[in-house]
Amino acid sequence: MFEKVLIANRGEIALRIHRACREMGIRTVAVHSTVDADAMHVRLADETVCIGPAPSRDSYLNMAAIISAATITGADAIHPGIGFLSENAKFASMVEEHGFTFIGPSPDHLSQMGDKVEAKLTAKRFGIPCVPGSDGAISDADAPRIAEETGYPVLLKAAAGGGGKGMKVANNPGELMESLAMAKAEAKAAFGNDQMYMEKYLSHPRHIEIQILADNHGNAVHLGERDCSLQRRHQKVLEEAPSPALNADQRAEIGEIAVKAVKAMGYRSVGTIEFLFQDGKFYFIEMNTRLQIEHPISEMITGIDLVREQIRVASGAPLGFSQSDITFTGHAFECRINAEDPVTFMPSPGLITDFHAAGGLGVRVDSALYAGYKVPSNYDSLIAKLVVHGKTRNEALMRARRALEEMVILGVKTNIPLHQRLVTAPDFINGDYDIRWLEKFVGI
Amino acid sequence: MFEKVLIANRGEIALRIHRACREMGIRTVAVHSTVDADAMHVRLADETVCIGPAPSRDSYLNMAAIISAATITGADAIHPGIGFLSENAKFASMVEEHGFTFIGPSPDHLSQMGDKVEAKLTAKRFGIPCVPGSDGAISDADAPRIAEETGYPVLLKAAAGGGGKGMKVANNPGELMESLAMAKAEAKAAFGNDQMYMEKYLSHPRHIEIQILADNHGNAVHLGERDCSLQRRHQKVLEEAPSPALNADQRAEIGEIAVKAVKAMGYRSVGTIEFLFQDGKFYFIEMNTRLQIEHPISEMITGIDLVREQIRVASGAPLGFSQSDITFTGHAFECRINAEDPVTFMPSPGLITDFHAAGGLGVRVDSALYAGYKVPSNYDSLIAKLVVHGKTRNEALMRARRALEEMVILGVKTNIPLHQRLVTAPDFINGDYDIRWLEKFVGI
Amino acid sequence: MSKFDIDEALIRKLGLLLKETGLTELELEKDGQRIRVMSQAAPATVVHASPVMNTAPAVAAAPAKAEVSKNALTSPMVGTAYLSSEPGGTPFVKVGDRVTKGQTVLIIEAMKVMNPISAPANGVVKEVFIQDAQPVEFGEPLIVIE
Amino acid sequence: MSKFDIDEALIRKLGLLLKETGLTELELEKDGQRIRVMSQAAPATVVHASPVMNTAPAVAAAPAKAEVSKNALTSPMVGTAYLSSEPGGTPFVKVGDRVTKGQTVLIIEAMKVMNPISAPANGVVKEVFIQDAQPVEFGEPLIVIE
């Protein structure tokens, strides 16, 4: 096992990793920018190194500075956290070239899954269901046959497209040729190129993702799914596990597909395969080759400490359990608390004059806040994750409500009022939402 | 189910009960003394009633005031919490006479178990193992036979005794008559009465208690044991579940005895049967007919919300599970954090200038503190319970260490430094301690 | 070297000045003498964790209550206050009435027992804060007799 | 020996001025008389949650560092600082040396690359804070050239 791990990140996730290390008897090195000198993970770490000024590109994205910090502190391994350099294949290679362990997948897997086209091809190759459609540009003559194979409704997209231009839905064969003609005309006007391709149109999908964990010895397991359909501008807001839309058979089936693919790929570390889910079918979006912000809800329902396991497998240890040892208990929610206006969503950095975390049974708060801490304007606005667990979805929901009542964050605006609205919204209570629901709910 | 529950208590346990009610959709009434007007449970409750001045006898022990508060607020039930009136049979009767539900056992069970002699007789009658010995005063002639039956070493105690006077240990038959003569002489001098009785002497027992839960329909279960051997002047300091001294067979056996007794007694609500445990044998001390401060560690290893269940069974609902549904997962510790000097144990009430609860995976904080709260000098010094859960005892222990590092309580002195010493003490790490260990460890 | 002769009265005066002005430190120097007093005024500036946000009305109500209670007769117990001896009866007292010490001014029912509350001194009823049959808590202002 | 005759009105005025201006300290001196008032204005008294307790040394070190760094050349990167071009070699500079703008005063090794650090201006080396082969972090004071 590692003696000393350098945490190449900041905020609550740096603290999360610090906690896991601490509990494994591993010493921690916090690297930080100048504005983060007083941050919680810096205060708690065994050693700290200032690696640069506030802008991320000069500090948390500064590969040379991070490698140098690992060198001068004599760390064994580097945990990249979430965001920043966590999915950067070049960084992972550099870490390994300098003789440190990168706590994450191999650089090859990072680049493979970092390229959208290659990721989709890889997914297909390893049996992960993808959105059906044309494999490239279509001709007017081929269109009806491909649409028939894809299944209506279909989405016609400009190959050169973007921003919704040159994009049309055809709900049935009768609409197909007219929609195609319109889309082509729009594409021609907008991009000077009327090449089109086609894929299945999903009108009301949920975002469902499968958490996987694999070691260097060919073992892999899944920890079930998370439902992250509550999104605003592709930002997840409130997640739950398990999904109210999946039954045990669907869970086992998609989980098995994910595990099989991961094993076939020779993937190691934690990872997440993201899907759109509609009408009982899964469609691959992408694979996140790192820890995810919402990982705690999977921990709550499985009792598995994902960061601990991630560090263990990175050190070369084999998984200590197999799929049959994993049982799903109860239900969990995560409210992402951001320093932002709950109505306009404008970021609200500043001095935290008061911080009081909710407590008691089934409540977990992951946050690097403290009274007197200044939320810098340089980084993202996530300041706390309120995670609750209950024996049933309803129990967890009631717990989320009472915990939100107890949570106090003063000095900056937060989206706690939005979460309070969400946990009492009838659609949400019924689990009846898709990825478009939240934007309608908040009216943005 | 109840619509509105009055919580006849204060501090963290009042908050604990408030939380359970909140999560069950039950409205809460906080009653409080004048100095507790700003207390957390008062701030969070749906309704509040000031019931008297600071001294407990005029407020939290003021039965008439509490009943009146229930009347004017239209509460359905009264939860007595821990301490104060929770084991007061007269209060329980009064509550019922006024048409409210007492969330606890029947008044009869309260008085039965509140009387030490009757409790022991009841325990014996229902098959709970007690400390063997003479059933009353012994004569010189009978002494050798009774000692033989009891088993050496035996403790000779003055019937009129107290404070260790007239108390002698005899380790073998050779010592018996001399010890008896000395004890009698001491008793005669001290109390003018040399009547003696005899019981088995336990030189190094652990304090092990069994948590039970029973409904009004004849169903009862146990939630395993808690090891509460770390005591100073009979005050528990740090508890764990399960006990490092018990194996699964012993747990199942004593659990079954407890459940059988509880069923035979017709007991309802939560309760705890406390034992001394030495050399593989259990000896009844007393039964606590209420919730206990350390109940969270049983919740952590069983996933059962004891306060929720206590309220459910009080409302007449049957238990929703049976013994075979209860599984024990992992290990839990509870550190009782007191406002006191960690060395001299002198109470340290005062203004909390800063409060920061530990967070993250497997950490639960039950505390009514907040920055700006004034810990009154009128009540006991327990201000927070830091509860941790891990998959193994070692994982939980490491978690306790890192959580203690994160916990910040400023403005008053606390015993956090004592807990930090405890979780790194080799004897404690090895689970090698009995009820006398802590007093030796702290040198008091 | 001469001993310190401390001017206690001065120190007391400075202490009061600090309190009054909200200052935390004050230093004076004159002719080789110097005096400095400090006060950690802390409590006033401590930030209160405020689950208060959720119970704002309850908390907001408190100061108001405190204000009215200055000269008020407060409730010695929790219960229901009655202004007359029977429903719809003549009130024991009303604003403007002259009362004598010991005279019953209202009744508080607690535990099904009617507890007469009597005037602590002779005076005139200046204000009645409660309605007939209103629940009252301990320490709640009832009436003002001046 | 004359007593203090304190000007209460003046102190009150100063108190108000502090409050108004948000200043925390004010000192006046005239003809051998001196008066100083302080007020711990709010921001300064915000209580910092202090996991600090556990990392006291690290935090205690910070202000000292801040103090020395006023006129110091600080490290532009994380790495290992060397005072000479080879182990045991003659240092680039030592206290008292006159240096010219652009002259290499030390080297910082980062990522196995030696980065020469040069004097930002002409001057005299007043202080060298680091030892040879010492790890340095971003912003750490290295030497003072005046």
PDB file of N, CA, C and O in Angstrom, chain B residues 32 34 40 42-45 48-53 63-65 67-69 72 94 97-98 351-353 370-372, chain C residues 42-43 46-55 58-59 76-80 109-112 134-139:
ATOM      1  N   HIS B  32     -39.559  23.683  26.737  1.00  0.00           N
ATOM      2  CA  HIS B  32     -38.209  24.098  27.133  1.00  0.00           C
ATOM      3  C   HIS B  32     -38.242  25.004  28.338  1.00  0.00           C
ATOM      4  O   HIS B  32     -39.262  25.649  28.614  1.00  0.00           O
ATOM      5  N   THR B  34     -36.581  28.332  30.423  1.00  0.00           N
ATOM      6  CA  THR B  34     -36.247  29.690  29.956  1.00  0.00           C
ATOM      7  C   THR B  34     -34.849  29.753  29.339  1.00  0.00           C
ATOM      8  O   THR B  34     -34.668  30.413  28.323  1.00  0.00           O
ATOM      9  N   MET B  40     -31.435  24.252  19.860  1.00  0.00           N
ATOM     10  CA  MET B  40     -31.660  23.765  18.493  1.00  0.00           C
ATOM     11  C   MET B  40     -33.015  23.094  18.325  1.00  0.00           C
ATOM     12  O   MET B  40     -33.714  23.327  17.340  1.00  0.00           O
ATOM     13  N   VAL B  42     -35.648  23.568  19.884  1.00  0.00           N
ATOM     14  CA  VAL B  42     -36.700  24.580  19.987  1.00  0.00           C
ATOM     15  C   VAL B  42     -36.804  25.345  18.661  1.00  0.00           C
ATOM     16  O   VAL B  42     -37.885  25.603  18.149  1.00  0.00           O
ATOM     17  N   ARG B  43     -35.635  25.669  18.103  1.00  0.00           N
ATOM     18  CA  ARG B  43     -35.621  26.396  16.833  1.00  0.00           C
ATOM     19  C   ARG B  43     -36.249  25.599  15.707  1.00  0.00           C
ATOM     20  O   ARG B  43     -36.825  26.150  14.783  1.00  0.00           O
ATOM     21  N   LEU B  44     -36.077  24.280  15.752  1.00  0.00           N
ATOM     22  CA  LEU B  44     -36.541  23.466  14.634  1.00  0.00           C
ATOM     23  C   LEU B  44     -37.973  22.965  14.792  1.00  0.00           C
ATOM     24  O   LEU B  44     -38.602  22.556  13.820  1.00  0.00           O
ATOM     25  N   ALA B  45     -38.482  22.983  16.020  1.00  0.00           N
ATOM     26  CA  ALA B  45     -39.805  22.392  16.267  1.00  0.00           C
ATOM     27  C   ALA B  45     -40.909  23.184  15.576  1.00  0.00           C
ATOM     28  O   ALA B  45     -40.758  24.367  15.277  1.00  0.00           O
ATOM     29  N   THR B  48     -43.497  25.560  20.070  1.00  0.00           N
ATOM     30  CA  THR B  48     -42.665  25.544  21.270  1.00  0.00           C
ATOM     31  C   THR B  48     -43.461  26.088  22.445  1.00  0.00           C
ATOM     32  O   THR B  48     -44.299  26.967  22.275  1.00  0.00           O
ATOM     33  N   VAL B  49     -43.182  25.551  23.613  1.00  0.00           N
ATOM     34  CA  VAL B  49     -43.824  26.036  24.833  1.00  0.00           C
ATOM     35  C   VAL B  49     -42.767  26.138  25.932  1.00  0.00           C
ATOM     36  O   VAL B  49     -42.087  25.162  26.233  1.00  0.00           O
ATOM     37  N   CYS B  50     -42.639  27.325  26.495  1.00  0.00           N
ATOM     38  CA  CYS B  50     -41.746  27.477  27.646  1.00  0.00           C
ATOM     39  C   CYS B  50     -42.482  26.940  28.869  1.00  0.00           C
ATOM     40  O   CYS B  50     -43.604  27.359  29.161  1.00  0.00           O
ATOM     41  N   ILE B  51     -41.868  25.965  29.540  1.00  0.00           N
ATOM     42  CA  ILE B  51     -42.585  25.311  30.645  1.00  0.00           C
ATOM     43  C   ILE B  51     -42.062  25.667  32.018  1.00  0.00           C
ATOM     44  O   ILE B  51     -42.596  25.200  33.021  1.00  0.00           O
ATOM     45  N   GLY B  52     -41.029  26.493  32.099  1.00  0.00           N
ATOM     46  CA  GLY B  52     -40.568  26.859  33.422  1.00  0.00           C
ATOM     47  C   GLY B  52     -39.162  27.422  33.405  1.00  0.00           C
ATOM     48  O   GLY B  52     -38.535  27.521  32.354  1.00  0.00           O
ATOM     49  N   PRO B  53     -38.666  27.791  34.579  1.00  0.00           N
ATOM     50  CA  PRO B  53     -37.323  28.353  34.686  1.00  0.00           C
ATOM     51  C   PRO B  53     -36.245  27.267  34.541  1.00  0.00           C
ATOM     52  O   PRO B  53     -36.560  26.088  34.388  1.00  0.00           O
ATOM     53  N   MET B  63     -44.072  17.779  35.891  1.00  0.00           N
ATOM     54  CA  MET B  63     -45.062  16.965  35.182  1.00  0.00           C
ATOM     55  C   MET B  63     -46.284  17.767  34.765  1.00  0.00           C
ATOM     56  O   MET B  63     -46.774  17.659  33.635  1.00  0.00           O
ATOM     57  N   ALA B  64     -46.781  18.582  35.705  1.00  0.00           N
ATOM     58  CA  ALA B  64     -47.992  19.345  35.420  1.00  0.00           C
ATOM     59  C   ALA B  64     -47.772  20.277  34.237  1.00  0.00           C
ATOM     60  O   ALA B  64     -48.621  20.401  33.350  1.00  0.00           O
ATOM     61  N   ALA B  65     -46.607  20.907  34.212  1.00  0.00           N
ATOM     62  CA  ALA B  65     -46.331  21.858  33.131  1.00  0.00           C
ATOM     63  C   ALA B  65     -46.293  21.135  31.790  1.00  0.00           C
ATOM     64  O   ALA B  65     -46.793  21.643  30.779  1.00  0.00           O
ATOM     65  N   ILE B  67     -47.739  18.224  30.969  1.00  0.00           N
ATOM     66  CA  ILE B  67     -49.086  17.786  30.592  1.00  0.00           C
ATOM     67  C   ILE B  67     -49.898  18.981  30.077  1.00  0.00           C
ATOM     68  O   ILE B  67     -50.605  18.893  29.058  1.00  0.00           O
ATOM     69  N   SER B  68     -49.750  20.112  30.756  1.00  0.00           N
ATOM     70  CA  SER B  68     -50.481  21.314  30.324  1.00  0.00           C
ATOM     71  C   SER B  68     -50.045  21.739  28.936  1.00  0.00           C
ATOM     72  O   SER B  68     -50.861  22.153  28.111  1.00  0.00           O
ATOM     73  N   ALA B  69     -48.736  21.626  28.682  1.00  0.00           N
ATOM     74  CA  ALA B  69     -48.226  22.008  27.358  1.00  0.00           C
ATOM     75  C   ALA B  69     -48.805  21.091  26.296  1.00  0.00           C
ATOM     76  O   ALA B  69     -49.152  21.538  25.193  1.00  0.00           O
ATOM     77  N   ILE B  72     -52.485  22.277  25.756  1.00  0.00           N
ATOM     78  CA  ILE B  72     -52.732  23.508  24.998  1.00  0.00           C
ATOM     79  C   ILE B  72     -52.275  23.407  23.553  1.00  0.00           C
ATOM     80  O   ILE B  72     -52.756  24.124  22.692  1.00  0.00           O
ATOM     81  N   MET B  94     -49.791   9.462  34.443  1.00  0.00           N
ATOM     82  CA  MET B  94     -50.437  10.765  34.306  1.00  0.00           C
ATOM     83  C   MET B  94     -50.674  11.097  32.831  1.00  0.00           C
ATOM     84  O   MET B  94     -51.749  11.576  32.449  1.00  0.00           O
ATOM     85  N   GLU B  97     -53.527   8.995  31.703  1.00  0.00           N
ATOM     86  CA  GLU B  97     -54.791   9.463  32.295  1.00  0.00           C
ATOM     87  C   GLU B  97     -55.325  10.708  31.580  1.00  0.00           C
ATOM     88  O   GLU B  97     -56.539  10.915  31.510  1.00  0.00           O
ATOM     89  N   HIS B  98     -54.418  11.512  31.088  1.00  0.00           N
ATOM     90  CA  HIS B  98     -54.869  12.711  30.394  1.00  0.00           C
ATOM     91  C   HIS B  98     -55.157  12.460  28.932  1.00  0.00           C
ATOM     92  O   HIS B  98     -55.389  13.395  28.163  1.00  0.00           O
ATOM     93  N   LEU B 351     -20.269  29.716  26.157  1.00  0.00           N
ATOM     94  CA  LEU B 351     -20.635  30.064  24.784  1.00  0.00           C
ATOM     95  C   LEU B 351     -19.812  29.266  23.781  1.00  0.00           C
ATOM     96  O   LEU B 351     -18.590  29.252  23.837  1.00  0.00           O
ATOM     97  N   ILE B 352     -20.492  28.618  22.845  1.00  0.00           N
ATOM     98  CA  ILE B 352     -19.811  27.913  21.756  1.00  0.00           C
ATOM     99  C   ILE B 352     -19.448  28.949  20.704  1.00  0.00           C
ATOM    100  O   ILE B 352     -20.329  29.490  20.039  1.00  0.00           O
ATOM    101  N   THR B 353     -18.169  29.245  20.562  1.00  0.00           N
ATOM    102  CA  THR B 353     -17.773  30.252  19.588  1.00  0.00           C
ATOM    103  C   THR B 353     -17.612  29.635  18.210  1.00  0.00           C
ATOM    104  O   THR B 353     -17.639  30.330  17.204  1.00  0.00           O
ATOM    105  N   TYR B 370     -24.536  24.631  18.081  1.00  0.00           N
ATOM    106  CA  TYR B 370     -24.265  25.466  16.911  1.00  0.00           C
ATOM    107  C   TYR B 370     -23.426  26.633  17.385  1.00  0.00           C
ATOM    108  O   TYR B 370     -23.404  26.930  18.591  1.00  0.00           O
ATOM    109  N   ALA B 371     -22.701  27.249  16.469  1.00  0.00           N
ATOM    110  CA  ALA B 371     -21.871  28.393  16.842  1.00  0.00           C
ATOM    111  C   ALA B 371     -22.777  29.500  17.344  1.00  0.00           C
ATOM    112  O   ALA B 371     -23.731  29.869  16.667  1.00  0.00           O
ATOM    113  N   GLY B 372     -22.509  30.010  18.535  1.00  0.00           N
ATOM    114  CA  GLY B 372     -23.335  31.047  19.114  1.00  0.00           C
ATOM    115  C   GLY B 372     -24.266  30.522  20.191  1.00  0.00           C
ATOM    116  O   GLY B 372     -24.910  31.288  20.903  1.00  0.00           O
TER     117      GLY B 372
ATOM    118  N   ALA C  42     -16.512  40.285  22.294  1.00  0.00           N
ATOM    119  CA  ALA C  42     -16.909  39.147  21.449  1.00  0.00           C
ATOM    120  C   ALA C  42     -18.398  38.810  21.340  1.00  0.00           C
ATOM    121  O   ALA C  42     -18.942  38.833  20.246  1.00  0.00           O
ATOM    122  N   PRO C  43     -19.053  38.460  22.450  1.00  0.00           N
ATOM    123  CA  PRO C  43     -20.382  37.859  22.330  1.00  0.00           C
ATOM    124  C   PRO C  43     -21.283  38.528  21.306  1.00  0.00           C
ATOM    125  O   PRO C  43     -21.935  37.869  20.523  1.00  0.00           O
ATOM    126  N   VAL C  46     -20.535  37.329  17.714  1.00  0.00           N
ATOM    127  CA  VAL C  46     -20.520  35.920  17.351  1.00  0.00           C
ATOM    128  C   VAL C  46     -21.656  35.652  16.366  1.00  0.00           C
ATOM    129  O   VAL C  46     -22.781  36.100  16.554  1.00  0.00           O
ATOM    130  N   VAL C  47     -21.313  34.944  15.341  1.00  0.00           N
ATOM    131  CA  VAL C  47     -22.308  34.651  14.323  1.00  0.00           C
ATOM    132  C   VAL C  47     -23.173  33.488  14.792  1.00  0.00           C
ATOM    133  O   VAL C  47     -22.653  32.451  15.169  1.00  0.00           O
ATOM    134  N   HIS C  48     -24.445  33.675  14.765  1.00  0.00           N
ATOM    135  CA  HIS C  48     -25.321  32.611  15.233  1.00  0.00           C
ATOM    136  C   HIS C  48     -25.695  31.666  14.109  1.00  0.00           C
ATOM    137  O   HIS C  48     -26.208  32.089  13.093  1.00  0.00           O
ATOM    138  N   ALA C  49     -25.395  30.415  14.323  1.00  0.00           N
ATOM    139  CA  ALA C  49     -25.855  29.407  13.370  1.00  0.00           C
ATOM    140  C   ALA C  49     -27.361  29.512  13.397  1.00  0.00           C
ATOM    141  O   ALA C  49     -27.953  29.617  14.466  1.00  0.00           O
ATOM    142  N   SER C  50     -27.964  29.510  12.269  1.00  0.00           N
ATOM    143  CA  SER C  50     -29.366  29.829  12.340  1.00  0.00           C
ATOM    144  C   SER C  50     -30.255  28.881  11.594  1.00  0.00           C
ATOM    145  O   SER C  50     -30.659  29.154  10.490  1.00  0.00           O
ATOM    146  N   PRO C  51     -30.504  27.720  12.193  1.00  0.00           N
ATOM    147  CA  PRO C  51     -31.632  26.949  11.731  1.00  0.00           C
ATOM    148  C   PRO C  51     -32.835  27.856  11.892  1.00  0.00           C
ATOM    149  O   PRO C  51     -33.936  27.584  11.481  1.00  0.00           O
ATOM    150  N   VAL C  52     -32.536  28.986  12.511  1.00  0.00           N
ATOM    151  CA  VAL C  52     -33.409  30.123  12.641  1.00  0.00           C
ATOM    152  C   VAL C  52     -34.097  30.457  11.331  1.00  0.00           C
ATOM    153  O   VAL C  52     -35.230  30.889  11.295  1.00  0.00           O
ATOM    154  N   MET C  53     -33.387  30.215  10.243  1.00  0.00           N
ATOM    155  CA  MET C  53     -33.952  30.559   8.942  1.00  0.00           C
ATOM    156  C   MET C  53     -35.309  29.915   8.750  1.00  0.00           C
ATOM    157  O   MET C  53     -36.185  30.475   8.156  1.00  0.00           O
ATOM    158  N   ASN C  54     -35.405  28.704   9.280  1.00  0.00           N
ATOM    159  CA  ASN C  54     -36.632  27.961   9.057  1.00  0.00           C
ATOM    160  C   ASN C  54     -37.716  28.309  10.062  1.00  0.00           C
ATOM    161  O   ASN C  54     -38.858  27.977   9.886  1.00  0.00           O
ATOM    162  N   THR C  55     -37.294  28.930  11.148  1.00  0.00           N
ATOM    163  CA  THR C  55     -38.271  29.238  12.181  1.00  0.00           C
ATOM    164  C   THR C  55     -38.286  30.737  12.398  1.00  0.00           C
ATOM    165  O   THR C  55     -38.537  31.201  13.494  1.00  0.00           O
ATOM    166  N   ALA C  58     -41.032  32.457  14.585  1.00  0.00           N
ATOM    167  CA  ALA C  58     -40.948  32.169  16.015  1.00  0.00           C
ATOM    168  C   ALA C  58     -39.905  33.049  16.680  1.00  0.00           C
ATOM    169  O   ALA C  58     -40.125  33.636  17.726  1.00  0.00           O
ATOM    170  N   VAL C  59     -38.755  33.140  16.020  1.00  0.00           N
ATOM    171  CA  VAL C  59     -37.664  33.885  16.616  1.00  0.00           C
ATOM    172  C   VAL C  59     -37.940  35.378  16.569  1.00  0.00           C
ATOM    173  O   VAL C  59     -37.685  36.107  17.507  1.00  0.00           O
ATOM    174  N   PRO C  76     -47.071  32.238  35.655  1.00  0.00           N
ATOM    175  CA  PRO C  76     -46.226  31.371  36.472  1.00  0.00           C
ATOM    176  C   PRO C  76     -46.286  29.915  36.026  1.00  0.00           C
ATOM    177  O   PRO C  76     -45.610  29.075  36.606  1.00  0.00           O
ATOM    178  N   MET C  77     -47.075  29.614  35.023  1.00  0.00           N
ATOM    179  CA  MET C  77     -47.207  28.211  34.593  1.00  0.00           C
ATOM    180  C   MET C  77     -47.732  28.141  33.162  1.00  0.00           C
ATOM    181  O   MET C  77     -48.222  29.120  32.616  1.00  0.00           O
ATOM    182  N   VAL C  78     -47.596  26.947  32.600  1.00  0.00           N
ATOM    183  CA  VAL C  78     -48.171  26.678  31.288  1.00  0.00           C
ATOM    184  C   VAL C  78     -49.646  26.356  31.487  1.00  0.00           C
ATOM    185  O   VAL C  78     -50.000  25.655  32.437  1.00  0.00           O
ATOM    186  N   GLY C  79     -50.493  26.818  30.622  1.00  0.00           N
ATOM    187  CA  GLY C  79     -51.897  26.454  30.748  1.00  0.00           C
ATOM    188  C   GLY C  79     -52.767  27.315  29.857  1.00  0.00           C
ATOM    189  O   GLY C  79     -52.284  27.909  28.891  1.00  0.00           O
ATOM    190  N   THR C  80     -54.040  27.367  30.206  1.00  0.00           N
ATOM    191  CA  THR C  80     -54.973  28.174  29.429  1.00  0.00           C
ATOM    192  C   THR C  80     -55.471  29.294  30.325  1.00  0.00           C
ATOM    193  O   THR C  80     -55.944  29.044  31.441  1.00  0.00           O
ATOM    194  N   GLU C 109     -55.866  27.704  33.801  1.00  0.00           N
ATOM    195  CA  GLU C 109     -56.199  26.302  33.972  1.00  0.00           C
ATOM    196  C   GLU C 109     -55.011  25.457  33.546  1.00  0.00           C
ATOM    197  O   GLU C 109     -54.484  25.605  32.446  1.00  0.00           O
ATOM    198  N   ALA C 110     -54.585  24.604  34.457  1.00  0.00           N
ATOM    199  CA  ALA C 110     -53.512  23.669  34.128  1.00  0.00           C
ATOM    200  C   ALA C 110     -53.855  22.360  34.796  1.00  0.00           C
ATOM    201  O   ALA C 110     -54.267  22.341  35.966  1.00  0.00           O
ATOM    202  N   MET C 111     -53.742  21.271  34.079  1.00  0.00           N
ATOM    203  CA  MET C 111     -54.057  19.959  34.641  1.00  0.00           C
ATOM    204  C   MET C 111     -55.471  19.924  35.199  1.00  0.00           C
ATOM    205  O   MET C 111     -55.733  19.348  36.236  1.00  0.00           O
ATOM    206  N   LYS C 112     -56.388  20.581  34.501  1.00  0.00           N
ATOM    207  CA  LYS C 112     -57.794  20.614  34.894  1.00  0.00           C
ATOM    208  C   LYS C 112     -58.053  21.314  36.223  1.00  0.00           C
ATOM    209  O   LYS C 112     -59.134  21.188  36.806  1.00  0.00           O
ATOM    210  N   GLN C 134     -57.019  31.715  26.086  1.00  0.00           N
ATOM    211  CA  GLN C 134     -55.792  31.629  25.278  1.00  0.00           C
ATOM    212  C   GLN C 134     -54.756  30.760  25.985  1.00  0.00           C
ATOM    213  O   GLN C 134     -54.522  30.904  27.173  1.00  0.00           O
ATOM    214  N   PRO C 135     -54.103  29.846  25.244  1.00  0.00           N
ATOM    215  CA  PRO C 135     -53.013  29.079  25.848  1.00  0.00           C
ATOM    216  C   PRO C 135     -51.845  30.012  26.152  1.00  0.00           C
ATOM    217  O   PRO C 135     -51.536  30.895  25.361  1.00  0.00           O
ATOM    218  N   VAL C 136     -51.218  29.821  27.298  1.00  0.00           N
ATOM    219  CA  VAL C 136     -50.064  30.647  27.656  1.00  0.00           C
ATOM    220  C   VAL C 136     -48.924  29.736  28.094  1.00  0.00           C
ATOM    221  O   VAL C 136     -49.147  28.647  28.621  1.00  0.00           O
ATOM    222  N   GLU C 137     -47.695  30.193  27.822  1.00  0.00           N
ATOM    223  CA  GLU C 137     -46.539  29.432  28.298  1.00  0.00           C
ATOM    224  C   GLU C 137     -45.946  30.100  29.523  1.00  0.00           C
ATOM    225  O   GLU C 137     -46.340  31.207  29.882  1.00  0.00           O
ATOM    226  N   PHE C 138     -45.008  29.402  30.152  1.00  0.00           N
ATOM    227  CA  PHE C 138     -44.350  29.949  31.325  1.00  0.00           C
ATOM    228  C   PHE C 138     -43.658  31.252  30.955  1.00  0.00           C
ATOM    229  O   PHE C 138     -42.984  31.331  29.930  1.00  0.00           O
ATOM    230  N   GLY C 139     -43.848  32.279  31.772  1.00  0.00           N
ATOM    231  CA  GLY C 139     -43.147  33.537  31.559  1.00  0.00           C
ATOM    232  C   GLY C 139     -43.816  34.461  30.559  1.00  0.00           C
ATOM    233  O   GLY C 139     -43.326  35.544  30.285  1.00  0.00           O
TER     234      GLY C 139
END
